[in-house]
C-alpha positions as a printed NumPy array, in Angstrom:
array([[-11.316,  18.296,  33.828],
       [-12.662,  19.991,  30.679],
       [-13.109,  18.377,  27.188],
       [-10.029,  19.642,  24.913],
       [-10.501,  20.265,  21.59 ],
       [-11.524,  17.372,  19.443],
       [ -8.589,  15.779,  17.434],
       [ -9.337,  13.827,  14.479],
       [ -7.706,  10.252,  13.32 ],
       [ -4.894,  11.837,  11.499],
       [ -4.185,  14.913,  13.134],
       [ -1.094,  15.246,  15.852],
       [ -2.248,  15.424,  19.269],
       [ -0.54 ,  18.078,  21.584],
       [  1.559,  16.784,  24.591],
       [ -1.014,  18.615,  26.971],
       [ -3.89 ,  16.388,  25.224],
       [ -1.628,  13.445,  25.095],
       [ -0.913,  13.663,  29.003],
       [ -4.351,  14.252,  29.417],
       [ -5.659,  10.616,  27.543],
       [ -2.686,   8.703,  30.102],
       [ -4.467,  10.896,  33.182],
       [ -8.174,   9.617,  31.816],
       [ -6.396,   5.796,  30.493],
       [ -4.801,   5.401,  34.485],
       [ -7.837,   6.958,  36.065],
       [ -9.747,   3.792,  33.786],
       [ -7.477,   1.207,  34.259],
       [ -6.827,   2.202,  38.321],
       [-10.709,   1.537,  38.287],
       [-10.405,  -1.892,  36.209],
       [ -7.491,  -3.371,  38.824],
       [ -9.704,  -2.209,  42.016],
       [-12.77 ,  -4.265,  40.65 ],
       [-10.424,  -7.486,  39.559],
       [ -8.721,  -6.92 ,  42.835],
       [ -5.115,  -6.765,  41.058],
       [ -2.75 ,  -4.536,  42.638],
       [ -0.554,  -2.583,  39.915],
       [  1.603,   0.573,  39.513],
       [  0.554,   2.83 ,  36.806],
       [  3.392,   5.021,  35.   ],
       [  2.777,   7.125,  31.855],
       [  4.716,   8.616,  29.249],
       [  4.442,  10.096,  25.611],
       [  6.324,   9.385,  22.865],
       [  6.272,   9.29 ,  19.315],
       [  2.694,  11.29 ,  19.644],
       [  1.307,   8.61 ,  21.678],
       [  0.36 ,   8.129,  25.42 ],
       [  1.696,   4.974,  26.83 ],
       [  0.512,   3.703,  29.684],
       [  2.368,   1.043,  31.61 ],
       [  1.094,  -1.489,  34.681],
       [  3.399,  -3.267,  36.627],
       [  3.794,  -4.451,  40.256],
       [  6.202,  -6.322,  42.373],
       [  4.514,  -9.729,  42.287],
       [  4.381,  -9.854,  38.474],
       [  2.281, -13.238,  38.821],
       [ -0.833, -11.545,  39.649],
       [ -0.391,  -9.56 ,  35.983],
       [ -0.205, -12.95 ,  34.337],
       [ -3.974, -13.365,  33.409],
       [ -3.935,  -9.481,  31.987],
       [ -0.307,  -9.818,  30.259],
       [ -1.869, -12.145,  27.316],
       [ -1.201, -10.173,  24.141],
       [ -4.828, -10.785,  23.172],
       [ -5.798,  -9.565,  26.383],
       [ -3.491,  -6.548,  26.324],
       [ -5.144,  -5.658,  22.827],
       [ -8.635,  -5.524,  24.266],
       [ -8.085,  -3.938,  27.681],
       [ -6.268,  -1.428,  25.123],
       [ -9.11 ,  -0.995,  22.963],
       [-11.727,  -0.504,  25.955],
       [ -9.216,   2.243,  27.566],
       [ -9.201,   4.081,  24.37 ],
       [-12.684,   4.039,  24.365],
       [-13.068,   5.41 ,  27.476],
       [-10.338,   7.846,  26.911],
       [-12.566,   8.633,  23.287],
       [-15.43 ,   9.047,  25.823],
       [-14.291,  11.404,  28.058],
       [-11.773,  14.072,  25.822],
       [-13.852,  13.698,  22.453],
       [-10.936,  12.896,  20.89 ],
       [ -9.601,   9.445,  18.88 ],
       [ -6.974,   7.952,  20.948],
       [ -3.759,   5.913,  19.884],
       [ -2.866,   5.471,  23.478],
       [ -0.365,   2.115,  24.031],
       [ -1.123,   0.147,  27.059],
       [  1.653,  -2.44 ,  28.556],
       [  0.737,  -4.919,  31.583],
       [  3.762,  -6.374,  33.438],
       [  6.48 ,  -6.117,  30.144],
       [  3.535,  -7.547,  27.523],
       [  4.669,  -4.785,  25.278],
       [  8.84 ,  -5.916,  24.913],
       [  7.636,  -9.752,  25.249],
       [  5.505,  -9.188,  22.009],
       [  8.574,  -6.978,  20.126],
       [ 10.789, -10.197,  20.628],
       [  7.963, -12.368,  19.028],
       [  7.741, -10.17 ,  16.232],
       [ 11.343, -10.459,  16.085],
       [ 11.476, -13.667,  15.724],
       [  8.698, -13.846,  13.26 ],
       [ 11.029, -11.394,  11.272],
       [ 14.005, -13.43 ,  11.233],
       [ 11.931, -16.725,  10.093],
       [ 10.604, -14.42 ,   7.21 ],
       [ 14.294, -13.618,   6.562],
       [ 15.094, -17.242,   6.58 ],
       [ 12.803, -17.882,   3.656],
       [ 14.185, -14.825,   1.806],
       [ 17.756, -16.12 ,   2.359],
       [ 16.471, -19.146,   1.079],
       [ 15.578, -17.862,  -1.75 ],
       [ 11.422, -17.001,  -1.574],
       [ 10.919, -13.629,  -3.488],
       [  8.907, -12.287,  -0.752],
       [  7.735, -13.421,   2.529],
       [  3.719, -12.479,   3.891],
       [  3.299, -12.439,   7.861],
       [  0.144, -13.239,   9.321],
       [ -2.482,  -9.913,  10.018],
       [ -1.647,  -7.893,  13.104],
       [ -3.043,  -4.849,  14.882],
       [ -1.583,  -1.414,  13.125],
       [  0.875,  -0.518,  16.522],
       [  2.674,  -4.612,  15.542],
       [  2.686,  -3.838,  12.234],
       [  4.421,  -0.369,  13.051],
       [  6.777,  -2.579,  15.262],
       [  7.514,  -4.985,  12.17 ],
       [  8.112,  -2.338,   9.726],
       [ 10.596,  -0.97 ,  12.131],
       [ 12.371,  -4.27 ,  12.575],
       [ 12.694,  -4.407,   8.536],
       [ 14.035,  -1.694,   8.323],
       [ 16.531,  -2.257,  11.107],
       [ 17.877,  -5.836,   9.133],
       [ 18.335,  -3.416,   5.982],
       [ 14.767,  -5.055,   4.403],
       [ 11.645,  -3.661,   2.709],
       [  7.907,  -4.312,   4.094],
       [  4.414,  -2.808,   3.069],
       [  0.656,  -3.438,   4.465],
       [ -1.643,  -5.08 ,   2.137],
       [ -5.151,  -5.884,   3.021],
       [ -7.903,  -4.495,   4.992],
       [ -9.642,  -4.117,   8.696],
       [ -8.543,  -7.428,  10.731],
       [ -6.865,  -9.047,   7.071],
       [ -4.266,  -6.629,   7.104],
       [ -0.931,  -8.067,   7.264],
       [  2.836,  -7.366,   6.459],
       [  4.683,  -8.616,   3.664],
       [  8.491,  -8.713,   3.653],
       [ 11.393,  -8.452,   0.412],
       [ 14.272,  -7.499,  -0.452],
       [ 15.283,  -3.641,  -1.08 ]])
């Protein structure tokens, strides 16, 4: 495999390069499972100019330890910088063990609809508690969806999502 051109934080990656990080992420993770003896099915996709990268297998008990959101956020973070490693480029790749992904959308869900709760009764604006940038996407989506406003304030690991009225 050759190194592709070098894509910087902002810049759109190609589908080519972005099937290329899920080849390097599964070849990573595949390597990860074998030495924690966890068996798991890789599948990978791209969308919305990102690689995602799923695990799963039958006995979805044997995920368990890995499908911790907190877990799931630094297995992410060490796949991306292996994928870093081996293209040259920055990687926004998503990684989800055993449904960890849709298990954390319906938490932020319901973190929504409390913040709604307090608008409804009758807060001016409701603050959510700092996130990674890919939950904060997810939040700003659910907002939207429930006919809301949010923006990002704050920096690094502070940054968090706060929640009004259009």
């Amino acid at each position: 495999m050759t190194m592709s051109e070098p894509t910087a934080p902002g810049e759109d990656a190609t589908i080519a390069q972005l099937e290329e990080e899920g080849d390097v992420a599964a070849d990573y993770l595949e390597g990860l499972l074998d030495i924690a003896d966890i068996d798991g099915d890789l599948s990978l996709d791209v969308r919305a100019g990102r690689a995602y990268v799923s695990v799963e297998n039958e006995d979805g008990g044997s995920l368990a330890p890995l499908s911790d959101p907190d877990t799931v956020q630094a297995l992410q973070e060490l796949t991306r910088l292996a994928v870093q490693n081996k293209t040259g480029r920055f990687s926004r790749l998503i990684l989800d063990i055993g449904g960890s992904r849709d298990a954390r959308r319906s938490q932020l869900e319901s973190l929504v609809d409390r913040a709604v709760a307090r608008l409804d009764e009758g807060a001016s604006q409701a603050s959510l508690p700092a996130m990674s940038s890919y939950e904060r996407k997810l939040v700003h989506d659910i907002v939207a969806d429930r006919g809301l406003v949010s923006e990002s304030y704050g920096e690094g690991a502070d940054r968090h999502t706060v929640i009004r009225r259009a």
